[in-house]
Structure formats: C-alpha cells, structure tokens
PDB file of C-alpha atoms and ligand atoms in Angstrom:
ATOM      1  CA  MET A  16      48.225 122.420 -70.570  1.00 54.00           C
ATOM      2  CA  TYR A  17      44.430 121.366 -69.486  1.00 59.00           C
ATOM      3  CA  GLN A  18      43.277 122.800 -66.099  1.00 64.00           C
ATOM      4  CA  TRP A  19      40.965 119.750 -64.650  1.00 65.00           C
ATOM      5  CA  GLU A  20      38.063 121.534 -62.142  1.00 72.00           C
ATOM      6  CA  ILE A  21      36.677 118.904 -60.190  1.00 72.00           C
ATOM      7  CA  GLY A  22      34.560 119.331 -57.178  1.00 79.00           C
ATOM      8  CA  ASP A  23      34.442 117.120 -53.858  1.00 79.00           C
ATOM      9  CA  ASP A  24      31.465 115.481 -54.855  1.00 82.00           C
ATOM     10  CA  GLN A  25      32.421 114.047 -58.354  1.00 81.00           C
ATOM     11  CA  LEU A  26      35.676 113.483 -56.882  1.00 84.00           C
ATOM     12  CA  ARG A  27      33.689 111.303 -54.274  1.00 83.00           C
ATOM     13  CA  LYS A  28      31.763 109.555 -57.263  1.00 82.00           C
ATOM     14  CA  LEU A  29      34.973 109.091 -59.459  1.00 84.00           C
ATOM     15  CA  GLU A  30      36.023 107.295 -56.219  1.00 85.00           C
ATOM     16  CA  GLU A  31      33.113 105.295 -55.742  1.00 83.00           C
ATOM     17  CA  TRP A  32      33.049 104.284 -59.723  1.00 85.00           C
ATOM     18  CA  LYS A  33      36.743 103.083 -59.730  1.00 87.00           C
ATOM     19  CA  LYS A  34      36.192 100.811 -56.584  1.00 91.00           C
ATOM     20  CA  LEU A  35      32.689  99.296 -57.698  1.00 93.00           C
ATOM     21  CA  PRO A  36      34.325  96.085 -59.951  1.00 94.00           C
ATOM     22  CA  THR A  37      36.180  95.306 -57.034  1.00 96.00           C
ATOM     23  CA  LEU A  38      33.053  95.479 -54.368  1.00 97.00           C
ATOM     24  CA  TYR A  39      31.268  92.969 -56.710  1.00 98.00           C
ATOM     25  CA  GLN A  40      34.067  90.675 -57.323  1.00 98.00           C
ATOM     26  CA  LEU A  41      34.066  90.594 -53.433  1.00 98.00           C
ATOM     27  CA  ALA A  42      30.171  90.058 -53.356  1.00 98.00           C
ATOM     28  CA  LEU A  43      30.595  87.575 -55.989  1.00 98.00           C
ATOM     29  CA  ASP A  44      33.375  85.764 -53.654  1.00 98.00           C
ATOM     30  CA  GLU A  45      31.377  85.806 -50.868  1.00 98.00           C
ATOM     31  CA  LEU A  46      28.322  84.239 -52.257  1.00 98.00           C
ATOM     32  CA  LYS A  47      30.301  81.636 -53.994  1.00 98.00           C
ATOM     33  CA  ASN A  48      31.985  80.263 -51.163  1.00 98.00           C
ATOM     34  CA  LYS A  49      28.617  80.500 -49.221  1.00 97.00           C
ATOM     35  CA  ILE A  50      27.579  78.304 -51.950  1.00 97.00           C
ATOM     36  CA  LYS A  51      30.674  75.957 -51.850  1.00 97.00           C
ATOM     37  CA  LEU A  52      29.953  75.573 -48.262  1.00 97.00           C
ATOM     38  CA  ILE A  53      25.815  74.258 -48.621  1.00 96.00           C
ATOM     39  CA  GLN A  54      27.233  71.978 -51.277  1.00 96.00           C
ATOM     40  CA  THR A  55      29.874  70.466 -49.338  1.00 96.00           C
ATOM     41  CA  GLU A  56      27.279  69.683 -46.752  1.00 95.00           C
ATOM     42  CA  TRP A  57      24.738  68.309 -48.981  1.00 93.00           C
ATOM     43  CA  LYS A  58      27.080  65.778 -50.434  1.00 92.00           C
ATOM     44  CA  ILE A  59      28.104  64.740 -46.757  1.00 93.00           C
ATOM     45  CA  LEU A  60      24.131  64.707 -46.173  1.00 90.00           C
ATOM     46  CA  ASN A  61      23.091  63.182 -49.274  1.00 87.00           C
ATOM     47  CA  GLY A  62      25.452  61.338 -50.833  1.00 87.00           C
ATOM     48  CA  TYR A  63      25.639  63.291 -54.200  1.00 88.00           C
ATOM     49  CA  SER A  64      26.114  66.834 -55.074  1.00 90.00           C
ATOM     50  CA  PRO A  65      23.112  68.782 -56.624  1.00 93.00           C
ATOM     51  CA  ILE A  66      25.453  71.579 -58.334  1.00 96.00           C
ATOM     52  CA  GLU A  67      26.916  70.953 -61.571  1.00 96.00           C
ATOM     53  CA  HIS A  68      28.864  74.091 -61.936  1.00 96.00           C
ATOM     54  CA  ILE A  69      29.136  77.670 -60.990  1.00 98.00           C
ATOM     55  CA  LYS A  70      30.057  80.550 -62.724  1.00 98.00           C
ATOM     56  CA  THR A  71      30.130  83.928 -62.444  1.00 98.00           C
ATOM     57  CA  ARG A  72      30.543  87.435 -64.336  1.00 98.00           C
ATOM     58  CA  ILE A  73      30.871  90.828 -64.071  1.00 97.00           C
ATOM     59  CA  LYS A  74      28.862  93.298 -66.396  1.00 96.00           C
ATOM     60  CA  GLU A  75      31.004  95.052 -68.780  1.00 94.00           C
ATOM     61  CA  PRO A  76      31.202  98.675 -68.422  1.00 91.00           C
ATOM     62  CA  LYS A  77      29.614  99.106 -72.039  1.00 93.00           C
ATOM     63  CA  SER A  78      26.755  96.839 -71.452  1.00 95.00           C
ATOM     64  CA  ILE A  79      25.855  98.675 -68.040  1.00 94.00           C
ATOM     65  CA  LEU A  80      25.883 101.876 -69.982  1.00 93.00           C
ATOM     66  CA  ASP A  81      23.540 100.753 -72.646  1.00 96.00           C
ATOM     67  CA  LYS A  82      21.529  98.850 -70.297  1.00 96.00           C
ATOM     68  CA  LEU A  83      21.036 102.462 -68.302  1.00 96.00           C
ATOM     69  CA  GLU A  84      20.443 104.008 -71.552  1.00 96.00           C
ATOM     70  CA  ARG A  85      17.569 101.188 -72.698  1.00 96.00           C
ATOM     71  CA  LYS A  86      16.185 102.128 -69.491  1.00 96.00           C
ATOM     72  CA  GLY A  87      16.049 105.799 -69.981  1.00 97.00           C
ATOM     73  CA  LEU A  88      18.246 106.430 -67.188  1.00 96.00           C
ATOM     74  CA  GLU A  89      20.992 108.713 -66.662  1.00 93.00           C
ATOM     75  CA  MET A  90      24.437 107.508 -66.507  1.00 89.00           C
ATOM     76  CA  THR A  91      25.571 107.825 -62.985  1.00 90.00           C
ATOM     77  CA  VAL A  92      27.424 105.994 -60.393  1.00 90.00           C
ATOM     78  CA  ASP A  93      23.631 105.877 -58.463  1.00 91.00           C
ATOM     79  CA  ASN A  94      21.871 104.792 -61.111  1.00 94.00           C
ATOM     80  CA  MET A  95      24.105 102.044 -61.681  1.00 93.00           C
ATOM     81  CA  VAL A  96      24.405 100.862 -58.316  1.00 94.00           C
ATOM     82  CA  ASN A  97      20.485 101.278 -57.625  1.00 95.00           C
ATOM     83  CA  LYS A  98      18.657 100.454 -60.762  1.00 96.00           C
ATOM     84  CA  ILE A  99      21.131  97.717 -62.390  1.00 97.00           C
ATOM     85  CA  HIS A 100      20.648  94.654 -60.464  1.00 97.00           C
ATOM     86  CA  ASP A 101      22.672  92.221 -62.606  1.00 97.00           C
ATOM     87  CA  ILE A 102      26.261  93.959 -62.759  1.00 98.00           C
ATOM     88  CA  ALA A 103      27.469  91.046 -60.376  1.00 98.00           C
ATOM     89  CA  GLY A 104      26.128  87.561 -61.834  1.00 98.00           C
ATOM     90  CA  MET A 105      25.905  84.041 -60.994  1.00 98.00           C
ATOM     91  CA  ARG A 106      24.951  80.975 -62.932  1.00 98.00           C
ATOM     92  CA  ILE A 107      24.357  77.989 -60.764  1.00 98.00           C
ATOM     93  CA  VAL A 108      23.737  74.860 -62.949  1.00 98.00           C
ATOM     94  CA  PHE A 109      21.949  72.270 -61.268  1.00 97.00           C
ATOM     95  CA  SER A 110      20.961  68.055 -62.119  1.00 94.00           C
ATOM     96  CA  PHE A 111      17.622  68.266 -60.590  1.00 95.00           C
ATOM     97  CA  VAL A 112      14.611  71.167 -60.846  1.00 96.00           C
ATOM     98  CA  LYS A 113      13.864  69.812 -57.434  1.00 94.00           C
ATOM     99  CA  ASP A 114      16.926  71.112 -55.839  1.00 95.00           C
ATOM    100  CA  ILE A 115      17.018  74.348 -57.162  1.00 97.00           C
ATOM    101  CA  TYR A 116      13.784  75.066 -55.118  1.00 97.00           C
ATOM    102  CA  LYS A 117      15.630  73.200 -52.264  1.00 95.00           C
ATOM    103  CA  LEU A 118      18.503  75.730 -52.421  1.00 97.00           C
ATOM    104  CA  LEU A 119      16.238  78.772 -52.850  1.00 98.00           C
ATOM    105  CA  ASP A 120      14.464  77.619 -49.905  1.00 97.00           C
ATOM    106  CA  HIS A 121      17.478  77.688 -47.593  1.00 96.00           C
ATOM    107  CA  LEU A 122      18.905  80.932 -49.276  1.00 97.00           C
ATOM    108  CA  ARG A 123      14.861  82.362 -47.967  1.00 96.00           C
ATOM    109  CA  HIS A 124      15.869  81.462 -44.349  1.00 95.00           C
ATOM    110  CA  ARG A 125      19.553  82.960 -44.360  1.00 95.00           C
ATOM    111  CA  ASP A 126      20.421  85.838 -41.965  1.00 93.00           C
ATOM    112  CA  ASP A 127      23.794  86.409 -43.912  1.00 95.00           C
ATOM    113  CA  LEU A 128      21.797  87.519 -47.308  1.00 97.00           C
ATOM    114  CA  THR A 129      18.671  89.099 -48.284  1.00 98.00           C
ATOM    115  CA  ILE A 130      16.650  88.266 -51.087  1.00 98.00           C
ATOM    116  CA  ILE A 131      15.255  91.532 -53.304  1.00 97.00           C
ATOM    117  CA  GLU A 132      13.530  89.628 -55.915  1.00 98.00           C
ATOM    118  CA  ILE A 133      12.614  86.522 -57.441  1.00 98.00           C
ATOM    119  CA  LYS A 134      11.653  85.745 -61.214  1.00 98.00           C
ATOM    120  CA  ASP A 135      10.375  82.164 -61.828  1.00 98.00           C
ATOM    121  CA  TYR A 136      10.583  81.350 -65.365  1.00 98.00           C
ATOM    122  CA  ILE A 137      10.639  77.655 -64.455  1.00 98.00           C
ATOM    123  CA  ALA A 138       6.740  77.948 -62.993  1.00 97.00           C
ATOM    124  CA  LYS A 139       6.320  80.220 -65.754  1.00 97.00           C
ATOM    125  CA  PRO A 140       8.417  79.925 -68.699  1.00 96.00           C
ATOM    126  CA  LYS A 141       9.340  82.484 -71.457  1.00 95.00           C
ATOM    127  CA  PRO A 142       7.111  82.599 -74.594  1.00 92.00           C
ATOM    128  CA  ASN A 143      10.170  81.327 -76.515  1.00 90.00           C
ATOM    129  CA  GLY A 144      10.658  78.247 -73.760  1.00 93.00           C
ATOM    130  CA  TYR A 145      13.071  79.953 -71.562  1.00 96.00           C
ATOM    131  CA  GLN A 146      13.436  78.551 -68.333  1.00 97.00           C
ATOM    132  CA  SER A 147      15.296  79.509 -65.155  1.00 98.00           C
ATOM    133  CA  LEU A 148      14.954  80.833 -61.725  1.00 98.00           C
ATOM    134  CA  HIS A 149      16.300  84.130 -61.317  1.00 98.00           C
ATOM    135  CA  VAL A 150      16.880  85.563 -58.017  1.00 98.00           C
ATOM    136  CA  ILE A 151      18.247  89.126 -56.763  1.00 98.00           C
ATOM    137  CA  VAL A 152      20.149  88.844 -53.700  1.00 98.00           C
ATOM    138  CA  ALA A 153      22.266  91.159 -51.653  1.00 98.00           C
ATOM    139  CA  VAL A 154      25.228  90.223 -49.771  1.00 98.00           C
ATOM    140  CA  PRO A 155      26.997  92.303 -46.961  1.00 97.00           C
ATOM    141  CA  LEU A 156      30.331  93.043 -47.121  1.00 97.00           C
ATOM    142  CA  THR A 157      32.103  94.405 -44.209  1.00 96.00           C
ATOM    143  CA  LEU A 158      34.710  97.368 -45.143  1.00 94.00           C
ATOM    144  CA  PHE A 159      36.515  99.887 -42.963  1.00 93.00           C
ATOM    145  CA  GLU A 160      33.829 102.395 -44.270  1.00 89.00           C
ATOM    146  CA  GLY A 161      30.929  99.918 -42.190  1.00 95.00           C
ATOM    147  CA  GLN A 162      28.716  97.521 -43.748  1.00 96.00           C
ATOM    148  CA  ARG A 163      27.935  97.615 -47.320  1.00 96.00           C
ATOM    149  CA  TRP A 164      25.217  95.182 -49.540  1.00 97.00           C
ATOM    150  CA  MET A 165      25.803  94.613 -52.910  1.00 98.00           C
ATOM    151  CA  LYS A 166      23.386  93.115 -55.105  1.00 98.00           C
ATOM    152  CA  VAL A 167      24.067  89.664 -57.376  1.00 98.00           C
ATOM    153  CA  GLU A 168      21.511  88.452 -59.704  1.00 98.00           C
ATOM    154  CA  ILE A 169      21.662  84.785 -59.397  1.00 98.00           C
ATOM    155  CA  GLN A 170      20.397  82.664 -62.417  1.00 98.00           C
ATOM    156  CA  MET A 171      19.513  78.795 -61.191  1.00 98.00           C
ATOM    157  CA  ARG A 172      18.794  76.175 -64.198  1.00 98.00           C
ATOM    158  CA  THR A 173      19.210  72.661 -64.506  1.00 98.00           C
ATOM    159  CA  LEU A 174      21.536  71.480 -67.659  1.00 97.00           C
ATOM    160  CA  ALA A 175      18.924  70.752 -69.941  1.00 97.00           C
ATOM    161  CA  MET A 176      17.792  74.216 -69.455  1.00 98.00           C
ATOM    162  CA  ASP A 177      21.385  75.407 -69.786  1.00 98.00           C
ATOM    163  CA  PHE A 178      22.132  73.857 -72.695  1.00 97.00           C
ATOM    164  CA  TRP A 179      18.885  75.216 -74.444  1.00 97.00           C
ATOM    165  CA  ALA A 180      19.728  78.678 -73.004  1.00 97.00           C
ATOM    166  CA  SER A 181      23.038  78.667 -75.016  1.00 96.00           C
ATOM    167  CA  MET A 182      21.443  77.325 -77.983  1.00 95.00           C
ATOM    168  CA  GLU A 183      18.874  80.219 -78.131  1.00 94.00           C
ATOM    169  CA  HIS A 184      21.800  82.922 -77.281  1.00 93.00           C
ATOM    170  CA  ILE A 185      24.074  81.569 -80.210  1.00 93.00           C
ATOM    171  CA  LEU A 186      21.075  82.135 -82.561  1.00 91.00           C
ATOM    172  CA  PHE A 187      19.629  85.227 -81.254  1.00 86.00           C
ATOM    173  CA  TYR A 188      23.282  86.570 -82.287  1.00 88.00           C
ATOM    174  CA  LYS A 189      23.853  84.705 -85.280  1.00 87.00           C
ATOM    175  CA  TYR A 190      20.367  86.217 -86.777  1.00 87.00           C
ATOM    176  CA  ASP A 191      21.265  89.784 -85.147  1.00 84.00           C
ATOM    177  CA  LYS A 192      18.118  89.362 -83.067  1.00 82.00           C
ATOM    178  CA  GLN A 193      15.752  88.259 -85.820  1.00 86.00           C
ATOM    179  CA  VAL A 194      15.518  84.608 -85.636  1.00 85.00           C
ATOM    180  CA  PRO A 195      13.788  83.476 -88.614  1.00 87.00           C
ATOM    181  CA  PRO A 196      10.048  81.812 -87.505  1.00 90.00           C
ATOM    182  CA  HIS A 197      11.026  78.271 -88.591  1.00 92.00           C
ATOM    183  CA  VAL A 198      14.090  78.234 -86.110  1.00 90.00           C
ATOM    184  CA  VAL A 199      11.729  80.016 -83.091  1.00 90.00           C
ATOM    185  CA  GLN A 200       9.643  76.401 -84.418  1.00 92.00           C
ATOM    186  CA  GLU A 201      12.511  74.216 -83.390  1.00 92.00           C
ATOM    187  CA  LEU A 202      13.584  76.532 -80.073  1.00 93.00           C
ATOM    188  CA  THR A 203      10.239  75.672 -78.832  1.00 93.00           C
ATOM    189  CA  GLU A 204       9.819  72.322 -79.873  1.00 93.00           C
ATOM    190  CA  ALA A 205      13.694  72.216 -78.372  1.00 95.00           C
ATOM    191  CA  ALA A 206      12.444  73.558 -75.046  1.00 95.00           C
ATOM    192  CA  LYS A 207       9.921  71.208 -74.676  1.00 94.00           C
ATOM    193  CA  ALA A 208      12.247  68.336 -75.275  1.00 95.00           C
ATOM    194  CA  ALA A 209      14.642  70.047 -72.524  1.00 94.00           C
ATOM    195  CA  ASP A 210      11.233  70.264 -69.739  1.00 94.00           C
ATOM    196  CA  ALA A 211      10.534  66.428 -70.642  1.00 94.00           C
ATOM    197  CA  LEU A 212      14.338  65.746 -70.085  1.00 94.00           C
ATOM    198  CA  ASP A 213      14.072  67.240 -66.644  1.00 94.00           C
ATOM    199  CA  LYS A 214      10.633  65.497 -65.671  1.00 92.00           C
ATOM    200  CA  LYS A 215      12.127  62.047 -66.356  1.00 91.00           C
ATOM    201  CA  MET A 216      15.060  62.952 -64.555  1.00 90.00           C
ATOM    202  CA  HIS A 217      12.972  63.588 -61.619  1.00 87.00           C
ATOM    203  CA  GLY A 218      12.022  60.123 -61.477  1.00 83.00           C
ATOM    204  CA  LEU A 219      15.571  59.306 -61.218  1.00 83.00           C
ATOM    205  CA  ARG A 220      16.371  61.679 -58.519  1.00 83.00           C
ATOM    206  CA  ARG A 221      13.905  59.317 -56.295  1.00 78.00           C
ATOM    207  CA  GLU A 222      16.066  56.530 -57.153  1.00 79.00           C
ATOM    208  CA  ILE A 223      19.395  58.078 -56.228  1.00 76.00           C
ATOM    209  CA  MET A 224      17.696  60.058 -52.747  1.00 75.00           C
ATOM    210  CA  GLY A 225      15.747  57.012 -51.638  1.00 65.00           C
ATOM    211  CA  ALA A 226      14.719  57.570 -47.834  1.00 51.00           C
ATOM    212  CA  ALA A 227      17.298  60.647 -47.372  1.00 57.00           C
ATOM    213  CA  GLU A 228      15.327  62.783 -48.922  1.00 60.00           C
ATOM    214  CA  ALA A 229      13.775  64.120 -45.836  1.00 48.00           C
ATOM    215  CA  SER A 230      17.303  65.103 -44.438  1.00 51.00           C
ATOM    216  CA  LEU A 231      18.196  67.203 -47.466  1.00 48.00           C
ATOM    217  CA  PRO A 232      19.024  71.123 -46.206  1.00 46.00           C
TER     218      PRO A 232
HETATM  219  P1  GTP B  30      17.094  93.080 -68.202  1.00 64.62           P
HETATM  220  O1  GTP B  30      17.541  92.648 -66.833  1.00 64.62           O
HETATM  221  O2  GTP B  30      16.847  94.499 -68.370  1.00 64.62           O
HETATM  222  O3  GTP B  30      17.696  92.365 -69.529  1.00 64.62           O
HETATM  223  O4  GTP B  30      15.530  92.590 -68.313  1.00 64.62           O
HETATM  224  P2  GTP B  30      15.226  91.448 -67.001  1.00 64.62           P
HETATM  225  O5  GTP B  30      15.606  92.036 -65.657  1.00 64.62           O
HETATM  226  O6  GTP B  30      13.620  91.565 -67.307  1.00 64.62           O
HETATM  227  O7  GTP B  30      15.658  90.397 -67.730  1.00 64.62           O
HETATM  228  P3  GTP B  30      15.472  89.024 -67.043  1.00 64.62           P
HETATM  229  O8  GTP B  30      15.390  88.659 -65.202  1.00 64.62           O
HETATM  230  O9  GTP B  30      14.229  88.352 -67.357  1.00 64.62           O
HETATM  231  O10 GTP B  30      16.508  88.171 -67.581  1.00 64.62           O
HETATM  232  C1  GTP B  30      18.077  88.541 -67.461  1.00 64.62           C
HETATM  233  C2  GTP B  30      18.788  87.312 -67.777  1.00 64.62           C
HETATM  234  O11 GTP B  30      18.116  86.344 -68.127  1.00 64.62           O
HETATM  235  C3  GTP B  30      19.283  87.904 -69.486  1.00 64.62           C
HETATM  236  O12 GTP B  30      20.671  89.101 -69.303  1.00 64.62           O
HETATM  237  C4  GTP B  30      20.033  86.324 -70.016  1.00 64.62           C
HETATM  238  O13 GTP B  30      21.121  86.104 -69.287  1.00 64.62           O
HETATM  239  C5  GTP B  30      18.615  85.633 -69.272  1.00 64.62           C
HETATM  240  N1  GTP B  30      17.662  85.679 -70.173  1.00 64.62           N
HETATM  241  C6  GTP B  30      16.470  86.065 -70.025  1.00 64.62           C
HETATM  242  N2  GTP B  30      15.668  85.698 -71.129  1.00 64.62           N
HETATM  243  C7  GTP B  30      16.360  84.715 -71.666  1.00 64.62           C
HETATM  244  C8  GTP B  30      16.067  84.503 -73.201  1.00 64.62           C
HETATM  245  O14 GTP B  30      14.979  84.167 -73.659  1.00 64.62           O
HETATM  246  N3  GTP B  30      17.037  83.727 -73.761  1.00 64.62           N
HETATM  247  C9  GTP B  30      18.342  83.289 -73.364  1.00 64.62           C
HETATM  248  N4  GTP B  30      19.295  82.627 -73.758  1.00 64.62           N
HETATM  249  N5  GTP B  30      18.786  84.231 -71.893  1.00 64.62           N
HETATM  250  C10 GTP B  30      17.768  84.715 -71.647  1.00 64.62           C
HETATM  251 MG1   MG B  31      17.401  91.737 -64.726  1.00 64.62          MG
END
C-alpha cells in the first residue's frame, strides 16, 4: 500500500485547486446577473435590447496547463489564479458597435467590479481582421473566508464580428493552424465586409434610437 506524505501547505493548495472551478463559475453567475439587470433596464429606457446573447465558459484544466507551459510558468495554483486571466470567460454579442462602448463606459463606473485590462481590437483590429473588445474584470465574491475577487475575461463583439470569428476559428483548426494564403486573403476580405455591415447598422441604430439616445445607460 502507498503511504502518501502530504504537508499542510500542499493540502491547502489541493483544497484551493478543488474549489477553483466553483469560484469561477460563481463569478460568472454574478457577472451574468449584473449584465442581465443592465439589459432589462436598458430595454425599459430605450425600447430595445442591446445584447443578442451571452455565453459563458470555464477553461478546461488541460488548456490552463497548456497556457502555463506556453508562458513558461510553473504549474502552480498561484500561477493559475494570478497569471491566467481567462479561466472564466464571458462573450457578449451585441447588435451595434456603439452599444459595446456604452456598456464599457457603464462598467467603468460601477463599484461592484474592477476593470483590470482592456484590449480594444475594434479600434485596432488584429492583422487577420479579428475584431472584439476584450475586458478583464475582477468580480467580488463574499465567502465565509472573506471577500475574494475572481477574474473574468469578457469578450464583447457584434453579430457580424462574432460570425467572422466563428468562421476563422473553424478554418484555423481545419487547417491545423496553417491557413493557406488564399484563405487568409478571403478571410481578410470577409472581415472588411463584416466591418462595412456594422457601419451600415450604425445608421439603422439611429433610426431605432431617435431622440431617446441621450437617456442610454
Ligand atoms: P492569450 O490569452 O495568452 O491567448 O493571449 P492574449 O491575452 O494576448 O490573447 P487575446 O486577449 O488577444 O485573445 C484571447 C482570446 O480572444 C482567444 O482565446 C480567442 O477567444 C479570441 N481571439 C483572439 N484572437 C483571435 C483571432 O484571431 N481569431 C479568433 N477567432 N479569435 C481570437
Ligand atoms: Mg488573453
């Protein structure tokens, strides 16, 4: 029979590792509730919902370990919590670009979450044409042990950007990350078309909003 020698410190880390997925899931639930409340209020104020849908996911343990390795970091619970910001992920898909920035502005002013980092791939798309606004936030959880801030990566994009990103993702894996040049070229053109569609929709948003624009949250 094996005799396991496990110290107090290792036991504490093991307990921490065990409860991490639950904590991240709770953070996602809390955040989703906040967004739903904003969405409801927005609808009452402006007569339409800015958000098409919301998706959440917890990163698989294998992907977390792969990412630590890629970053040249030791596989410890501390590194996972402190160095990997997208263990909990939320994607919010909007109809209009402008509403993404309205929501960002609103999030900046809330005191029940903290913005840690913003990457604006809408203002500055990736070379392949990828567009999205990535925001890392920390959400507080009130636990018996005290308050604990959990990080969540929020990706905000329009329906057109989401459609493009889904296709690109499929092709990226179909070609095992070596997308042939002519496909890259087509994707870049498709990204331009998606951008043009968003710009057209911007005009339609004005029609929907009319004078109510000033009252947006
Ligand atoms: P890692 O988080 O270490 O991957 O690097 P990073 O923080 O620099 O990544 P970034 O914030 O730029 O992107 C993180 C996530 O955005 C990815 O996991 C994807 O979900 C999405 N993403 C980024 N670039 C692309 C892209 O070119 N195509 C698609 N489809 N998704 C992308
Ligand atoms: Mg990232």
